[in-house]
Amino acid sequence: QLQLQESGPGLVKPSETLSLTCTVSGGSISSSSYYWGWIRQPPGKGLEWIGSIYYSGSTYYNPSLKSRVTISVDTSKNQFSLKLSSVTAADTAVYYCARPFAEVVTAPVQHWGQGTLVTVSS
Amino acid sequence: SYVLTQPPSVSVAPGKTARITCGGNNIGSKSVHWYQQKPGQAPVLVIYYDSDRPSGIPERFSGSNSGNTATLTISRVEAGDEADYYCQVWDSSSDHRVFGTGTKVTVL
Protein backbone atom coordinates (compact mmCIF):
# COMPACT_ATOMS: atom_id res chain seq x y z
CA GLN A 1 0.00 0.00 0.00
CA LEU A 2 1.39 3.35 -1.04
CA GLN A 3 2.22 5.69 1.83
CA LEU A 4 3.45 9.27 1.76
CA GLN A 5 5.04 11.00 4.75
CA GLU A 6 5.97 14.66 4.98
CA SER A 7 8.87 15.83 7.12
CA GLY A 8 10.58 19.11 7.84
CA PRO A 9 10.64 22.08 10.22
CA GLY A 10 7.34 23.13 11.70
CA LEU A 11 8.47 26.71 12.19
CA VAL A 12 10.12 28.97 9.62
CA LYS A 13 11.08 32.61 9.99
CA PRO A 14 9.72 35.26 7.62
CA SER A 15 11.85 35.83 4.50
CA GLU A 16 13.52 32.44 4.90
CA THR A 17 13.03 29.29 2.80
CA LEU A 18 10.55 26.59 3.74
CA SER A 19 11.87 23.09 3.02
CA LEU A 20 9.86 19.88 3.19
CA THR A 21 10.50 16.31 2.10
CA CYS A 22 8.03 13.59 1.23
CA THR A 23 9.17 10.01 1.73
CA VAL A 24 7.36 7.43 -0.38
CA SER A 25 6.93 3.84 0.79
CA GLY A 26 5.07 0.95 -0.77
CA GLY A 27 6.05 2.05 -4.24
CA SER A 28 9.02 3.33 -6.21
CA ILE A 29 9.13 6.86 -7.59
CA SER A 30 11.50 5.84 -10.40
CA SER A 31 9.75 2.66 -11.53
CA SER A 32 6.45 4.33 -12.24
CA SER A 33 5.23 7.17 -14.42
CA TYR A 34 3.35 9.21 -11.86
CA TYR A 35 3.59 12.88 -11.06
CA TRP A 36 4.28 13.58 -7.38
CA GLY A 37 2.98 16.80 -5.93
CA TRP A 38 2.47 19.26 -3.11
CA ILE A 39 -0.77 20.83 -1.95
CA ARG A 40 -1.27 23.20 0.98
CA GLN A 41 -4.13 24.39 3.14
CA PRO A 42 -3.94 27.50 5.35
CA PRO A 43 -5.68 27.05 8.70
CA GLY A 44 -9.43 27.25 8.24
CA LYS A 45 -9.12 27.81 4.50
CA GLY A 46 -9.27 25.85 1.26
CA LEU A 47 -6.85 23.71 -0.70
CA GLU A 48 -4.16 25.21 -2.94
CA TRP A 49 -2.09 23.18 -5.39
CA ILE A 50 1.60 24.10 -5.30
CA GLY A 51 3.10 21.94 -8.02
CA SER A 52 4.03 18.50 -9.31
CA ILE A 53 7.14 16.68 -10.49
CA TYR A 54 7.79 13.65 -12.69
CA TYR A 55 10.50 11.17 -11.69
CA SER A 56 12.64 12.50 -14.53
CA GLY A 57 12.46 16.02 -13.07
CA SER A 58 9.83 17.60 -15.29
CA THR A 59 7.73 20.03 -13.27
CA TYR A 60 4.46 21.92 -13.23
CA TYR A 61 3.96 24.83 -10.83
CA ASN A 62 1.06 26.98 -9.69
CA PRO A 63 1.55 30.25 -11.58
CA SER A 64 0.84 32.24 -8.42
CA LEU A 65 3.75 30.57 -6.59
CA LYS A 66 6.06 29.72 -9.46
CA SER A 67 8.62 32.44 -8.75
CA ARG A 68 9.22 31.10 -5.23
CA VAL A 69 8.78 27.33 -5.62
CA THR A 70 11.19 24.54 -6.44
CA ILE A 71 10.17 20.89 -6.39
CA SER A 72 12.85 18.25 -6.80
CA VAL A 73 13.07 14.47 -6.72
CA ASP A 74 15.67 12.09 -5.27
CA THR A 75 14.95 8.67 -6.71
CA SER A 76 17.80 7.04 -4.76
CA LYS A 77 16.02 7.91 -1.52
CA ASN A 78 12.51 7.52 -2.94
CA GLN A 79 11.76 11.08 -1.89
CA PHE A 80 10.66 14.35 -3.40
CA SER A 81 11.03 17.78 -1.89
CA LEU A 82 9.53 21.26 -1.77
CA LYS A 83 11.34 24.53 -1.32
CA LEU A 84 9.37 27.78 -0.97
CA SER A 85 11.47 30.91 -0.70
CA SER A 86 10.83 34.32 0.86
CA VAL A 87 8.02 33.05 3.05
CA THR A 88 5.55 35.27 4.87
CA ALA A 89 2.77 34.60 7.35
CA ALA A 90 0.50 33.91 4.38
CA ASP A 91 2.50 30.74 3.73
CA THR A 92 1.46 29.29 7.07
CA ALA A 93 -0.43 26.13 6.18
CA VAL A 94 -0.72 22.38 6.39
CA TYR A 95 1.40 21.03 3.56
CA TYR A 96 0.42 17.73 1.95
CA CYS A 97 2.43 15.60 -0.42
CA ALA A 98 0.29 13.70 -2.87
CA ARG A 99 0.12 11.39 -5.87
CA PRO A 100 -2.55 11.26 -8.57
CA PHE A 101 -4.89 8.45 -9.38
CA ALA A 102 -3.27 7.74 -12.75
CA GLU A 103 -0.04 8.32 -14.62
CA VAL A 104 -0.97 11.71 -16.02
CA VAL A 105 -0.44 15.05 -14.31
CA THR A 106 -4.09 15.98 -14.85
CA ALA A 107 -5.43 12.96 -12.95
CA PRO A 108 -7.19 13.50 -9.62
CA VAL A 109 -5.24 13.07 -6.42
CA GLN A 110 -5.84 9.72 -4.77
CA HIS A 111 -2.96 9.35 -2.33
CA TRP A 112 -2.21 11.96 0.32
CA GLY A 113 0.28 12.27 3.11
CA GLN A 114 -1.07 13.02 6.56
CA GLY A 115 0.00 16.65 6.21
CA THR A 116 2.42 18.74 8.20
CA LEU A 117 1.75 22.17 9.67
CA VAL A 118 4.33 24.80 8.86
CA THR A 119 4.07 28.10 10.71
CA VAL A 120 5.85 31.19 9.49
CA SER A 121 6.71 33.38 12.45
CA SER A 122 9.66 35.15 13.97
CA SER B 1 -6.69 32.15 -13.93
CA TYR B 2 -9.58 29.70 -13.81
CA VAL B 3 -11.91 30.13 -10.84
CA LEU B 4 -14.20 27.52 -9.29
CA THR B 5 -16.98 28.84 -7.07
CA GLN B 6 -18.80 26.77 -4.46
CA PRO B 7 -21.42 27.77 -1.89
CA PRO B 8 -19.77 28.17 1.51
CA SER B 9 -22.24 25.92 3.24
CA VAL B 10 -25.05 23.45 2.67
CA SER B 11 -27.30 22.09 5.39
CA VAL B 12 -29.30 18.90 5.01
CA ALA B 13 -31.40 16.65 7.23
CA PRO B 14 -30.43 13.01 7.65
CA GLY B 15 -31.92 10.83 4.95
CA LYS B 16 -32.37 13.73 2.55
CA THR B 17 -30.35 14.73 -0.51
CA ALA B 18 -27.51 17.25 -0.51
CA ARG B 19 -26.44 18.95 -3.73
CA ILE B 20 -23.16 20.85 -3.85
CA THR B 21 -22.49 22.99 -6.87
CA CYS B 22 -19.20 24.02 -8.43
CA GLY B 23 -19.37 26.87 -10.89
CA GLY B 24 -16.78 27.67 -13.53
CA ASN B 25 -16.65 29.10 -17.03
CA ASN B 26 -17.65 26.27 -19.38
CA ILE B 27 -16.77 23.73 -16.70
CA GLY B 28 -18.75 21.17 -18.67
CA SER B 29 -15.79 20.94 -21.05
CA LYS B 30 -13.46 19.91 -18.23
CA SER B 31 -13.17 16.83 -16.03
CA VAL B 32 -14.26 17.54 -12.47
CA HIS B 33 -13.11 15.70 -9.38
CA TRP B 34 -14.56 15.94 -5.86
CA TYR B 35 -12.88 15.51 -2.49
CA GLN B 36 -14.30 15.07 0.99
CA GLN B 37 -12.29 16.40 3.93
CA LYS B 38 -13.14 15.78 7.55
CA PRO B 39 -11.58 17.86 10.34
CA GLY B 40 -7.93 17.10 10.93
CA GLN B 41 -7.75 14.66 8.04
CA ALA B 42 -6.36 14.67 4.52
CA PRO B 43 -8.93 14.93 1.72
CA VAL B 44 -10.43 11.79 0.21
CA LEU B 45 -11.37 11.46 -3.46
CA VAL B 46 -15.10 10.68 -3.71
CA ILE B 47 -15.88 11.38 -7.39
CA TYR B 48 -13.52 11.56 -10.35
CA TYR B 49 -13.95 12.37 -14.02
CA ASP B 50 -17.31 14.00 -13.33
CA SER B 51 -19.21 10.93 -12.18
CA ASP B 52 -16.98 7.93 -11.44
CA ARG B 53 -16.66 6.60 -7.90
CA PRO B 54 -13.44 5.18 -6.46
CA SER B 55 -13.75 1.79 -4.86
CA GLY B 56 -15.04 2.04 -1.32
CA ILE B 57 -17.09 5.18 -1.92
CA PRO B 58 -20.81 4.55 -1.35
CA GLU B 59 -23.22 4.68 -4.29
CA ARG B 60 -24.97 7.51 -2.43
CA PHE B 61 -22.28 9.81 -3.88
CA SER B 62 -22.80 10.82 -7.50
CA GLY B 63 -21.66 13.60 -9.79
CA SER B 64 -22.70 15.45 -12.91
CA ASN B 65 -21.21 18.20 -15.04
CA SER B 66 -22.73 20.38 -17.73
CA GLY B 67 -22.53 23.93 -18.96
CA ASN B 68 -21.12 26.18 -16.26
CA THR B 69 -21.95 23.98 -13.26
CA ALA B 70 -20.78 20.68 -11.86
CA THR B 71 -22.75 19.06 -9.05
CA LEU B 72 -21.93 16.57 -6.34
CA THR B 73 -25.04 14.84 -5.04
CA ILE B 74 -25.15 12.95 -1.77
CA SER B 75 -28.30 10.86 -1.42
CA ARG B 76 -29.70 9.53 1.85
CA VAL B 77 -27.34 11.74 3.80
CA GLU B 78 -25.82 10.31 6.95
CA ALA B 79 -24.19 12.02 9.91
CA GLY B 80 -20.82 10.70 8.72
CA ASP B 81 -21.13 12.75 5.51
CA GLU B 82 -20.63 15.96 7.46
CA ALA B 83 -17.41 17.40 6.03
CA ASP B 84 -15.92 19.96 3.70
CA TYR B 85 -16.18 19.17 0.00
CA TYR B 86 -13.94 20.54 -2.75
CA CYS B 87 -14.27 20.36 -6.50
CA GLN B 88 -11.15 20.38 -8.67
CA VAL B 89 -10.22 20.64 -12.33
CA TRP B 90 -7.07 20.89 -14.38
CA ASP B 91 -6.75 24.28 -16.06
CA SER B 92 -5.12 23.46 -19.37
CA SER B 93 -4.66 27.12 -20.32
CA SER B 94 -2.08 27.56 -17.57
CA ASP B 95 -1.33 23.90 -16.83
CA HIS B 96 -2.24 23.79 -13.21
CA ARG B 97 -4.59 22.11 -10.79
CA VAL B 98 -7.39 24.34 -9.49
CA PHE B 99 -9.50 23.68 -6.41
CA GLY B 100 -12.90 25.13 -5.67
CA THR B 101 -13.52 27.36 -2.69
CA GLY B 102 -15.00 24.53 -0.66
CA THR B 103 -18.42 23.77 0.81
CA LYS B 104 -19.10 22.79 4.39
CA VAL B 105 -21.90 20.24 4.58
CA THR B 106 -23.76 20.22 7.86
CA VAL B 107 -26.11 17.38 8.75
CA LEU B 108 -28.93 18.77 10.84
Short mmCIF file of C-alpha atoms in Angstrom, two decimals, chain A residues 16-74:
data_model
loop_
_atom_site.label_atom_id
_atom_site.label_comp_id
_atom_site.label_asym_id
_atom_site.label_seq_id
_atom_site.Cartn_x
_atom_site.Cartn_y
_atom_site.Cartn_z
CA GLU A 16 13.52 32.44 4.90
CA THR A 17 13.03 29.29 2.80
CA LEU A 18 10.55 26.59 3.74
CA SER A 19 11.87 23.09 3.02
CA LEU A 20 9.86 19.88 3.19
CA THR A 21 10.50 16.31 2.10
CA CYS A 22 8.03 13.59 1.23
CA THR A 23 9.17 10.01 1.73
CA VAL A 24 7.36 7.43 -0.38
CA SER A 25 6.93 3.84 0.79
CA GLY A 26 5.07 0.95 -0.77
CA GLY A 27 6.05 2.05 -4.24
CA SER A 28 9.02 3.33 -6.21
CA ILE A 29 9.13 6.86 -7.59
CA SER A 30 11.50 5.84 -10.40
CA SER A 31 9.75 2.66 -11.53
CA SER A 32 6.45 4.33 -12.24
CA SER A 33 5.23 7.17 -14.42
CA TYR A 34 3.35 9.21 -11.86
CA TYR A 35 3.59 12.88 -11.06
CA TRP A 36 4.28 13.58 -7.38
CA GLY A 37 2.98 16.80 -5.93
CA TRP A 38 2.47 19.26 -3.11
CA ILE A 39 -0.77 20.83 -1.95
CA ARG A 40 -1.27 23.20 0.98
CA GLN A 41 -4.13 24.39 3.14
CA PRO A 42 -3.94 27.50 5.35
CA PRO A 43 -5.68 27.05 8.70
CA GLY A 44 -9.43 27.25 8.24
CA LYS A 45 -9.12 27.81 4.50
CA GLY A 46 -9.27 25.85 1.26
CA LEU A 47 -6.85 23.71 -0.70
CA GLU A 48 -4.16 25.21 -2.94
CA TRP A 49 -2.09 23.18 -5.39
CA ILE A 50 1.60 24.10 -5.30
CA GLY A 51 3.10 21.94 -8.02
CA SER A 52 4.03 18.50 -9.31
CA ILE A 53 7.14 16.68 -10.49
CA TYR A 54 7.79 13.65 -12.69
CA TYR A 55 10.50 11.17 -11.69
CA SER A 56 12.64 12.50 -14.53
CA GLY A 57 12.46 16.02 -13.07
CA SER A 58 9.83 17.60 -15.29
CA THR A 59 7.73 20.03 -13.27
CA TYR A 60 4.46 21.92 -13.23
CA TYR A 61 3.96 24.83 -10.83
CA ASN A 62 1.06 26.98 -9.69
CA PRO A 63 1.55 30.25 -11.58
CA SER A 64 0.84 32.24 -8.42
CA LEU A 65 3.75 30.57 -6.59
CA LYS A 66 6.06 29.72 -9.46
CA SER A 67 8.62 32.44 -8.75
CA ARG A 68 9.22 31.10 -5.23
CA VAL A 69 8.78 27.33 -5.62
CA THR A 70 11.19 24.54 -6.44
CA ILE A 71 10.17 20.89 -6.39
CA SER A 72 12.85 18.25 -6.80
CA VAL A 73 13.07 14.47 -6.72
CA ASP A 74 15.67 12.09 -5.27
#
